[in-house]
Tab-separated table of C-alpha atoms in Angstrom:
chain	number	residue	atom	x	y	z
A	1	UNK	CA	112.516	60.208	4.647
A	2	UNK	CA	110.178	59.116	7.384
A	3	UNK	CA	109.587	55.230	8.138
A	4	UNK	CA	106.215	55.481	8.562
A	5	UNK	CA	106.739	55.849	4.123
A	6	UNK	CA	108.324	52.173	3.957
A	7	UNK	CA	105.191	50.735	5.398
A	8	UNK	CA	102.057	49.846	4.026
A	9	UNK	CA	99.294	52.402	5.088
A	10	UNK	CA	96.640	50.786	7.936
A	11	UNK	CA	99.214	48.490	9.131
A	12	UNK	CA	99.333	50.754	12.858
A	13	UNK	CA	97.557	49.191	15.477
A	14	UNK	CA	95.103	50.654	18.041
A	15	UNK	CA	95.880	49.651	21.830
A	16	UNK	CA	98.026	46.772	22.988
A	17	UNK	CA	99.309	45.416	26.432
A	18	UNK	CA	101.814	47.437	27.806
A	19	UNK	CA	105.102	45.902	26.428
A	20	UNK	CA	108.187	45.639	29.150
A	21	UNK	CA	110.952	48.123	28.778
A	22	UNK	CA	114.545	48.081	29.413
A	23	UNK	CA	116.888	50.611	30.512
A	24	UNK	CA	118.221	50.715	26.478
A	25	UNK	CA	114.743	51.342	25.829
A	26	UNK	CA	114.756	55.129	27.313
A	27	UNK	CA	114.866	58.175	24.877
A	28	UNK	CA	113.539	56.621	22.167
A	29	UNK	CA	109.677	56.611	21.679
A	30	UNK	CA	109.394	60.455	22.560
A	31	UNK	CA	108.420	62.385	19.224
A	32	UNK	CA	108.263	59.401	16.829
A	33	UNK	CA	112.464	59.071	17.320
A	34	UNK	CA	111.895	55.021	16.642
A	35	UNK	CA	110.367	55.977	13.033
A	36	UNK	CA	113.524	58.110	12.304
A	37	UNK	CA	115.912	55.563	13.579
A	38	UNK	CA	113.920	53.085	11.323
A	39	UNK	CA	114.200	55.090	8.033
A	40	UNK	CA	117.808	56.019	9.118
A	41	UNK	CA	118.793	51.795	9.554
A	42	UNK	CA	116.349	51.513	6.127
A	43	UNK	CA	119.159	53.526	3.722
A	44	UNK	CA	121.555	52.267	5.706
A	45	UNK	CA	121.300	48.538	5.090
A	46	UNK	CA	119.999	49.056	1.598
A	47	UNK	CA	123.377	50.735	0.774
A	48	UNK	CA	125.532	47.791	2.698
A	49	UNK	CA	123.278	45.310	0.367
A	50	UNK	CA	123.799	46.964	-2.994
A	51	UNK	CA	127.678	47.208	-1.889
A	52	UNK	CA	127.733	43.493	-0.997
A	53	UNK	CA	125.869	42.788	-4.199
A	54	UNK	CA	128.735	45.020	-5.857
A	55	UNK	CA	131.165	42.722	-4.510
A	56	UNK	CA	129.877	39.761	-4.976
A	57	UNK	CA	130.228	40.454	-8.812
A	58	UNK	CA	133.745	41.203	-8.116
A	59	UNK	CA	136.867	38.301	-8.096
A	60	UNK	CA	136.276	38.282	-4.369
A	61	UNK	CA	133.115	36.745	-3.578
A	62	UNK	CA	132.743	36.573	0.157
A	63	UNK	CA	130.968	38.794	1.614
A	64	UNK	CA	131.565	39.680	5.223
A	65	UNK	CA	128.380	39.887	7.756
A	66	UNK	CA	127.950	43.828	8.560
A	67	UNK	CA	126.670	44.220	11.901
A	68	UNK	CA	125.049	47.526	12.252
A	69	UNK	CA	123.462	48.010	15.871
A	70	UNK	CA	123.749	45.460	18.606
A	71	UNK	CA	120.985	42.347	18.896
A	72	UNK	CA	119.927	43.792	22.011
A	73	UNK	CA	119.199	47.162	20.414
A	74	UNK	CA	117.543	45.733	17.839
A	75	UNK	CA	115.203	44.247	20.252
A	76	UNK	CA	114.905	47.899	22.244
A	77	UNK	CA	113.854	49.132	18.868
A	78	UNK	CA	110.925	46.530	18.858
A	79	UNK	CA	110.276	46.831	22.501
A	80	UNK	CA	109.834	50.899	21.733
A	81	UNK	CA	107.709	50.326	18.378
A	82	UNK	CA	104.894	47.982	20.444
A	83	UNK	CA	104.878	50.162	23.384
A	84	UNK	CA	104.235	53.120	21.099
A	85	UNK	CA	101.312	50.323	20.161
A	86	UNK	CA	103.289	50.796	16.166
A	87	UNK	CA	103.150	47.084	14.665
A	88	UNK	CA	103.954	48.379	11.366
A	89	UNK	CA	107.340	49.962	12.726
A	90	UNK	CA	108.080	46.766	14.645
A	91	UNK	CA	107.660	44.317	11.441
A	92	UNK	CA	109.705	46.790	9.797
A	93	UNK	CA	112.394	46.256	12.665
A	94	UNK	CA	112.121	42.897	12.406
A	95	UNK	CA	112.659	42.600	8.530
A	96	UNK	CA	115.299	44.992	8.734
A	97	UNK	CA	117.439	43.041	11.698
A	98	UNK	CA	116.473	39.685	9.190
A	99	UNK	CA	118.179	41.719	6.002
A	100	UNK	CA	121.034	42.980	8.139
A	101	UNK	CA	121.749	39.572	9.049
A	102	UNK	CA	121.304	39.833	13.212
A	103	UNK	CA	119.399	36.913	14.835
A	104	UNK	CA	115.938	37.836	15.514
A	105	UNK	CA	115.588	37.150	18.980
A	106	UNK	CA	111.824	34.665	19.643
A	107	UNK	CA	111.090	37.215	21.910
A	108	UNK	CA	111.044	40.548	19.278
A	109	UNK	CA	108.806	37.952	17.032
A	110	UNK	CA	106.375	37.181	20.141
A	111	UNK	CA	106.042	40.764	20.994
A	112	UNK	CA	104.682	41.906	17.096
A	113	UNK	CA	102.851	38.554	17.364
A	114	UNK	CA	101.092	39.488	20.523
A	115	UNK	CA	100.136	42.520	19.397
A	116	UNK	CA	98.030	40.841	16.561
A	117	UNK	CA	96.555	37.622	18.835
A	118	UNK	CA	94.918	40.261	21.242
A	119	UNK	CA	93.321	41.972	18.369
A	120	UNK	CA	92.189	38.853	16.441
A	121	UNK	CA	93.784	40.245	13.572
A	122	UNK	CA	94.184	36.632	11.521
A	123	UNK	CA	95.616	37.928	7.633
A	124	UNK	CA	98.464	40.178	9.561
A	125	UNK	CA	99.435	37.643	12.659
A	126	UNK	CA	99.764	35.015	9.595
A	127	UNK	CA	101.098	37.225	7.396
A	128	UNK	CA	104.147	38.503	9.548
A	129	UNK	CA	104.454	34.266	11.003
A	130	UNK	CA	105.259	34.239	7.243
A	131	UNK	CA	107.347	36.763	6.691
A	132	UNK	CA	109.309	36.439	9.839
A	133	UNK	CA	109.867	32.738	10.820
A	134	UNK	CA	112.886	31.178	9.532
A	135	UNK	CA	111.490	27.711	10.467
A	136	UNK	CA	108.191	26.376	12.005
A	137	UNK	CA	106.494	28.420	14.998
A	138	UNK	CA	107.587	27.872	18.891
A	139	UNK	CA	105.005	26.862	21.350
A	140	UNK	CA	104.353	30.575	22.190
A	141	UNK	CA	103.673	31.634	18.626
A	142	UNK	CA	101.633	28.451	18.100
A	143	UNK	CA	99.809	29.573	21.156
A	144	UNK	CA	99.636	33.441	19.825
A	145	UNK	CA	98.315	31.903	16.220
A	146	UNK	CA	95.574	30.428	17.630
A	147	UNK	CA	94.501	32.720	20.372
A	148	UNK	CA	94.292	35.751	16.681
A	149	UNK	CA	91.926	32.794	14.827
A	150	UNK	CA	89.983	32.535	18.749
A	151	UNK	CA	89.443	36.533	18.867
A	152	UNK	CA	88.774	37.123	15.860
A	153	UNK	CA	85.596	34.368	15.728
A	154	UNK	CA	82.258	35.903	16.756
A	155	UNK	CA	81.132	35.793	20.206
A	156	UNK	CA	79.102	32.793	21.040
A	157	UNK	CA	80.189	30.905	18.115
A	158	UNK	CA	82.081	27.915	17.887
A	159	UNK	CA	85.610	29.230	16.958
A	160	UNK	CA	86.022	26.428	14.042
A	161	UNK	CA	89.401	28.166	12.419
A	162	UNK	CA	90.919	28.327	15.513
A	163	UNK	CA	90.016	24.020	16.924
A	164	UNK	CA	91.360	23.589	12.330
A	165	UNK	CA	94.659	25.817	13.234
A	166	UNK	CA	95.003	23.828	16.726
A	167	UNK	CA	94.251	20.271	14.764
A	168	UNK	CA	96.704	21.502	11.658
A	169	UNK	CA	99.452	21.790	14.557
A	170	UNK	CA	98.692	18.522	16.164
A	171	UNK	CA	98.922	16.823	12.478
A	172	UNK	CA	102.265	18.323	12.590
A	173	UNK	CA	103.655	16.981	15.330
A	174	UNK	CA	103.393	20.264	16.738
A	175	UNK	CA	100.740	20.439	19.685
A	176	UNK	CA	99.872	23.727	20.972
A	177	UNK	CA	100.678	24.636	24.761
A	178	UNK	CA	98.277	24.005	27.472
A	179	UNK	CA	96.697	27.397	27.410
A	180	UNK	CA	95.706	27.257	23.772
A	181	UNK	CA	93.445	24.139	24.709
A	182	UNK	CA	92.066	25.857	27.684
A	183	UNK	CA	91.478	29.191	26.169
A	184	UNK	CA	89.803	27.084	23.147
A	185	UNK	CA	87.783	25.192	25.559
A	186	UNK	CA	86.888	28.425	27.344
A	187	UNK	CA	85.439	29.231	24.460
A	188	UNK	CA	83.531	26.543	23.530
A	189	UNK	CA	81.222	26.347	26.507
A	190	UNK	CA	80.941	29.923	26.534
């Protein structure tokens, strides 16, 4: 089964800013390998969840944590997704390290994120902030929220979603970084 199946269609992006690579990175990426490794982790963790849920209806009911590939793979498998400019296969990453029960590192999360902000793409950078964050946004994803509302406003208009995201934050105790105000103010007088 391929991965690119366990997706919904029209969630693969067009260009991105090259994402860095490490040397775990190498091999994969070549011939769509990340999208078999993704289906091949997909049966994989669906068969260690129904066999948890199996024993959880047992007399034993603790269930041991299952680690399947390392957190730093995990986070080559994201870093190989956006570089192949593949959002899709990257949220899939991320909800499959989530179900496996690894820690999803801020940075895996900022990458997917990223990819979104620079497009202005608003319903899938909020969707994916949804599905992905445990608990309320860092500074950088704050800053990546409201830099998707900025690009996707129309040029020389005043980008009101973004300033009611940015105010929303604020309201929250939650104040965006530095740059969001000065790309927002950018924007204002341009």
């Amino acid at each position: 089964r391929r991965a690119a199946s366990l997706v919904p269609e029209g969630t693969v992006g067009e260009d991105v800013a090259p994402v860095p690579s490490s040397s775990a990175d190498t091999g994969l990426g070549e011939g769509q390998d990340y999208k078999r490794v993704l289906a091949r982790l997909h049966g994989i963790i669906a068969k260690v969840q129904d066999a948890q849920l199996r024993a959880a209806s047992g007399p034993v009911q603790d269930v041991l944590p299952v680690s399947i590939i390392a957190d730093q793979e995990w986070g080559s498998l994201v870093r190989v997704c956006m570089r192949e400019e593949d959002a899709a296969a990257a949220e899939l990453a991320v909800d499959l390290m989530k179900r496996s029960g690894a820690s999803v590192s801020e940075e895996s999360i900022n990458h997917v994120l990223a990819f979104y902000a620079e497009r202005g793409d608003v319903p899938r950078a909020e969707t994916f902030m949804a599905n992905a964050l445990g608990a309320s946004p860092t500074e950088t994803q704050r800053d990546l929220h409201i830099k998707a509302h900025l690009r996707a406003a129309a040029p020389k208009t005043i980008p009101e979603q973004a300033l009611s995201v940015l105010h929303n934050y604020e309201l929250q105790s939650t104040p965006a970084p530095m740059s969001s105000y000065s790309r927002l103010i950018a924007a204002l007088f341009s």
